[in-house]
């Protein structure tokens, strides 16, 4: 009754859809970009709806922490080796995308200034900087969370879960403060970088460790048991999701994102969705990582006029999702080809 692999992948698919919606429509400077049809006061309805999209990273972090903690408890003897294999795979995805969309497409379109020097390419290839694509900031944070996760999971397995959640919440608030309200003003780029990365790591840690804690305490199982006798459980939980969206519209500060993302996850899993919803999420799930890594190239870097040329919100969103998934098919074909070349070295197999 705990969260299955299929459900975890569906949640990751939802997270990437939230991300795309947030990045496209979370702006009040929409003139020339899209044409809202429904307004609440002077602001378009889509602006309020897009606010909920900032739960994308907390949802992904929660699911990652949950899944990794499961692997840690089931296969502790191979956990570190499996993590290195997992990181090799994500780096392979990342490098293929960097070569295709930055070096290849950038040079083909004559944007040599965007591509820049080989030093810039190499620093981006390492994940240390993300000057080509703002959405890439999470790559390094994810890598750090994975590499250091044995320390936190040992903590989860040995300590009081409420103490863990309390300490993590305090760290989150401190990190958010320094990320948003007190960014580094140092004249040294290295100090600025360390300040920024530490803040991003701190804000990502709370949902990550909460995923592990929820598995250790069997939140999903306990909630399912408590709700199984409720007659209109799906309707009640769907209403709860709508309530979370409305709450974020009322409180737009994204400090509340993880505190909305976590209840959203458990409410979503309690709803019996139509078959087509599950099928759609299952279709998107294998492309989620690639969609995260490529979508900004379409709507900001290279083809903003094409994406926003559709004018209306559903069409714009559909265009970006379609372009991102179509490119993902190509990326996956290349990765499969590369994997066959190096299959004996275990580059693409994740245990």
Short mmCIF file of C-alpha atoms in Angstrom, two decimals, residues 2-244:
data_model
loop_
_atom_site.label_atom_id
_atom_site.label_comp_id
_atom_site.label_asym_id
_atom_site.label_seq_id
_atom_site.Cartn_x
_atom_site.Cartn_y
_atom_site.Cartn_z
CA UNK A 2 3.04 2.22 -0.09
CA UNK A 3 3.94 4.36 -3.12
CA UNK A 4 4.76 2.13 -6.10
CA UNK A 5 7.39 2.71 -8.76
CA UNK A 6 4.62 3.45 -11.26
CA UNK A 7 3.07 6.04 -8.96
CA UNK A 8 6.48 7.61 -8.32
CA UNK A 9 7.04 7.95 -12.06
CA UNK A 10 3.59 9.47 -12.50
CA UNK A 11 4.37 12.04 -9.81
CA UNK A 12 7.62 12.93 -11.60
CA UNK A 13 5.64 13.37 -14.82
CA UNK A 14 3.24 15.68 -13.00
CA UNK A 15 6.17 17.61 -11.54
CA UNK A 16 7.61 18.33 -14.99
CA UNK A 17 4.20 19.42 -16.30
CA UNK A 18 3.93 21.78 -13.32
CA UNK A 19 7.40 23.11 -14.13
CA UNK A 20 6.54 23.87 -17.75
CA UNK A 21 3.28 25.55 -16.76
CA UNK A 22 5.07 27.64 -14.12
CA UNK A 23 7.82 28.76 -16.48
CA UNK A 24 5.43 29.68 -19.28
CA UNK A 25 2.69 31.53 -17.44
CA UNK A 26 3.95 32.77 -14.07
CA UNK A 27 4.25 36.35 -15.22
CA UNK A 28 2.14 39.49 -15.21
CA UNK A 29 4.03 40.85 -18.24
CA UNK A 30 2.08 38.69 -20.65
CA UNK A 31 1.51 41.30 -23.35
CA UNK A 32 2.99 39.97 -26.55
CA UNK A 33 3.42 36.50 -25.07
CA UNK A 34 -0.06 35.04 -24.60
CA UNK A 35 -3.70 36.09 -24.51
CA UNK A 36 -5.49 35.36 -21.21
CA UNK A 37 -9.23 35.02 -21.50
CA UNK A 38 -10.17 34.89 -17.81
CA UNK A 39 -9.12 37.49 -15.24
CA UNK A 40 -9.50 37.79 -11.49
CA UNK A 41 -9.39 41.51 -10.92
CA UNK A 42 -6.52 42.80 -13.05
CA UNK A 43 -4.55 39.55 -13.02
CA UNK A 44 -5.13 36.60 -15.36
CA UNK A 45 -6.44 33.40 -13.80
CA UNK A 46 -3.52 31.48 -15.30
CA UNK A 47 -1.10 33.49 -13.17
CA UNK A 48 -2.75 32.22 -9.99
CA UNK A 49 -2.92 28.67 -11.34
CA UNK A 50 0.75 28.75 -12.36
CA UNK A 51 1.81 29.58 -8.81
CA UNK A 52 1.11 25.99 -7.83
CA UNK A 53 3.70 24.95 -10.38
CA UNK A 54 6.48 25.86 -7.96
CA UNK A 55 5.67 22.61 -6.15
CA UNK A 56 7.51 20.86 -9.01
CA UNK A 57 10.91 20.68 -7.30
CA UNK A 58 9.52 19.66 -3.88
CA UNK A 59 7.46 16.90 -5.53
CA UNK A 60 10.52 15.61 -7.39
CA UNK A 61 12.70 15.84 -4.27
CA UNK A 62 10.13 14.01 -2.16
CA UNK A 63 9.78 11.19 -4.67
CA UNK A 64 13.56 10.94 -5.02
CA UNK A 65 14.08 10.78 -1.26
CA UNK A 66 11.33 8.20 -0.94
CA UNK A 67 12.68 5.96 -3.69
CA UNK A 68 16.31 6.23 -2.65
CA UNK A 69 15.49 5.46 0.98
CA UNK A 70 13.63 2.35 -0.17
CA UNK A 71 16.73 1.24 -2.09
CA UNK A 72 18.93 2.09 0.89
CA UNK A 73 16.89 -0.15 3.20
CA UNK A 74 16.48 -3.01 0.72
CA UNK A 75 19.96 -3.11 -0.84
CA UNK A 76 22.37 -1.37 1.54
CA UNK A 77 25.33 -3.38 0.27
CA UNK A 78 24.93 -2.11 -3.32
CA UNK A 79 23.44 1.32 -2.58
CA UNK A 80 26.57 3.39 -3.26
CA UNK A 81 27.41 1.46 -6.43
CA UNK A 82 23.86 1.80 -7.71
CA UNK A 83 23.95 5.54 -7.03
CA UNK A 84 27.11 5.96 -9.08
CA UNK A 85 25.43 4.10 -11.93
CA UNK A 86 22.37 6.33 -11.55
CA UNK A 87 24.50 9.48 -11.75
CA UNK A 88 26.36 8.17 -14.81
CA UNK A 89 23.01 7.79 -16.53
CA UNK A 90 21.79 11.30 -15.73
CA UNK A 91 25.14 12.76 -16.81
CA UNK A 92 24.88 10.87 -20.09
CA UNK A 93 21.44 12.39 -20.67
CA UNK A 94 22.79 15.80 -19.75
CA UNK A 95 25.86 15.63 -22.00
CA UNK A 96 23.85 14.45 -25.01
CA UNK A 97 21.45 17.37 -24.51
CA UNK A 98 24.29 19.85 -24.04
CA UNK A 99 25.96 18.72 -27.26
CA UNK A 100 22.69 18.71 -29.23
CA UNK A 101 21.06 21.90 -27.97
CA UNK A 102 24.02 24.09 -27.06
CA UNK A 103 26.94 23.14 -29.28
CA UNK A 104 25.04 21.61 -32.21
CA UNK A 105 21.92 23.75 -32.46
CA UNK A 106 23.63 26.87 -31.16
CA UNK A 107 26.33 26.78 -33.81
CA UNK A 108 23.86 25.71 -36.53
CA UNK A 109 21.70 28.77 -35.77
CA UNK A 110 24.72 31.05 -35.70
CA UNK A 111 24.49 31.82 -31.97
CA UNK A 112 28.22 31.57 -31.34
CA UNK A 113 28.06 34.14 -28.52
CA UNK A 114 25.57 31.96 -26.70
CA UNK A 115 27.78 28.89 -27.05
CA UNK A 116 30.82 30.87 -25.92
CA UNK A 117 34.22 29.43 -25.11
CA UNK A 118 35.13 25.81 -24.52
CA UNK A 119 35.74 26.75 -20.89
CA UNK A 120 32.11 27.74 -20.59
CA UNK A 121 31.05 24.50 -22.25
CA UNK A 122 33.18 22.40 -19.89
CA UNK A 123 32.03 24.18 -16.72
CA UNK A 124 28.43 23.65 -17.77
CA UNK A 125 29.18 20.03 -18.67
CA UNK A 126 30.34 19.42 -15.11
CA UNK A 127 27.11 20.87 -13.71
CA UNK A 128 29.03 23.41 -11.66
CA UNK A 129 27.38 26.28 -13.50
CA UNK A 130 24.17 26.51 -15.50
CA UNK A 131 24.67 29.55 -17.71
CA UNK A 132 23.03 27.91 -20.73
CA UNK A 133 19.77 26.94 -19.11
CA UNK A 134 18.31 28.25 -15.86
CA UNK A 135 16.45 25.01 -15.17
CA UNK A 136 19.77 23.18 -14.92
CA UNK A 137 20.40 24.59 -11.44
CA UNK A 138 18.81 21.48 -9.94
CA UNK A 139 21.29 19.08 -11.57
CA UNK A 140 24.11 19.77 -9.12
CA UNK A 141 21.72 19.86 -6.16
CA UNK A 142 20.29 16.47 -7.12
CA UNK A 143 23.78 15.01 -7.49
CA UNK A 144 24.76 16.30 -4.05
CA UNK A 145 21.58 14.91 -2.48
CA UNK A 146 22.21 11.49 -4.01
CA UNK A 147 25.89 11.37 -3.04
CA UNK A 148 25.30 12.44 0.56
CA UNK A 149 22.03 10.54 1.06
CA UNK A 150 23.57 7.65 3.10
CA UNK A 151 24.31 10.15 5.88
CA UNK A 152 20.72 11.39 6.03
CA UNK A 153 19.19 7.95 5.66
CA UNK A 154 21.26 6.66 8.57
CA UNK A 155 19.84 9.60 10.52
CA UNK A 156 16.29 8.68 9.47
CA UNK A 157 16.74 5.04 10.48
CA UNK A 158 18.12 5.91 13.94
CA UNK A 159 16.45 9.13 15.09
CA UNK A 160 13.04 10.45 16.07
CA UNK A 161 11.21 11.31 12.81
CA UNK A 162 9.56 14.39 14.32
CA UNK A 163 12.94 15.72 15.39
CA UNK A 164 14.24 15.15 11.87
CA UNK A 165 11.29 17.00 10.32
CA UNK A 166 11.60 19.85 12.82
CA UNK A 167 15.32 20.36 12.25
CA UNK A 168 14.87 20.09 8.47
CA UNK A 169 12.08 22.68 8.53
CA UNK A 170 14.26 25.14 10.45
CA UNK A 171 17.10 24.58 7.97
CA UNK A 172 14.65 25.13 5.12
CA UNK A 173 13.48 28.49 6.49
CA UNK A 174 17.07 29.65 7.04
CA UNK A 175 18.12 28.54 3.55
CA UNK A 176 15.08 30.20 1.97
CA UNK A 177 15.88 33.45 3.75
CA UNK A 178 19.43 33.51 2.40
CA UNK A 179 18.29 32.37 -1.05
CA UNK A 180 15.58 34.99 -1.51
CA UNK A 181 16.06 37.83 0.95
CA UNK A 182 19.80 37.86 1.61
CA UNK A 183 21.62 36.73 -1.54
CA UNK A 184 25.40 37.07 -1.48
CA UNK A 185 26.83 40.51 -2.16
CA UNK A 186 30.43 39.31 -2.10
CA UNK A 187 32.78 40.61 -4.76
CA UNK A 188 34.16 37.08 -5.15
CA UNK A 189 32.35 34.86 -7.63
CA UNK A 190 33.29 31.71 -5.73
CA UNK A 191 31.70 33.02 -2.53
CA UNK A 192 28.55 33.98 -4.42
CA UNK A 193 28.42 30.52 -5.98
CA UNK A 194 28.86 28.75 -2.63
CA UNK A 195 26.19 30.95 -1.02
CA UNK A 196 23.73 30.24 -3.82
CA UNK A 197 24.34 26.49 -3.96
CA UNK A 198 24.12 26.12 -0.18
CA UNK A 199 20.79 27.98 -0.19
CA UNK A 200 19.42 25.84 -3.02
CA UNK A 201 20.57 22.67 -1.30
CA UNK A 202 18.97 23.76 1.96
CA UNK A 203 15.60 24.45 0.37
CA UNK A 204 15.66 21.14 -1.50
CA UNK A 205 16.67 19.07 1.52
CA UNK A 206 13.37 19.34 3.40
CA UNK A 207 11.14 17.59 0.82
CA UNK A 208 13.94 15.08 0.08
CA UNK A 209 14.31 13.96 3.70
CA UNK A 210 10.52 14.08 4.18
CA UNK A 211 10.20 11.48 1.43
CA UNK A 212 12.46 9.16 3.40
CA UNK A 213 10.65 9.86 6.68
CA UNK A 214 7.26 9.22 5.10
CA UNK A 215 8.39 5.77 3.98
CA UNK A 216 9.86 4.95 7.39
CA UNK A 217 6.57 5.94 9.04
CA UNK A 218 4.37 4.40 6.28
CA UNK A 219 2.34 7.56 5.75
CA UNK A 220 0.77 6.31 2.54
CA UNK A 221 -0.35 3.02 4.06
CA UNK A 222 -1.74 4.67 7.18
CA UNK A 223 -3.62 7.30 5.20
CA UNK A 224 -5.08 4.70 2.84
CA UNK A 225 -6.35 2.65 5.78
CA UNK A 226 -7.92 5.70 7.42
CA UNK A 227 -9.66 6.83 4.22
CA UNK A 228 -10.81 3.49 2.85
CA UNK A 229 -14.22 3.69 4.54
CA UNK A 230 -14.97 7.18 3.25
CA UNK A 231 -17.74 7.01 0.66
CA UNK A 232 -16.63 9.81 -1.63
CA UNK A 233 -12.87 9.58 -1.04
CA UNK A 234 -11.82 10.58 -4.56
CA UNK A 235 -14.11 13.60 -4.62
CA UNK A 236 -12.96 14.68 -1.18
CA UNK A 237 -9.26 14.38 -2.06
CA UNK A 238 -9.71 16.12 -5.44
CA UNK A 239 -11.43 18.95 -3.58
CA UNK A 240 -8.47 19.05 -1.23
CA UNK A 241 -6.12 19.48 -4.20
CA UNK A 242 -8.22 22.38 -5.46
CA UNK A 243 -8.02 23.86 -1.97
CA UNK A 244 -4.20 23.69 -2.08
#
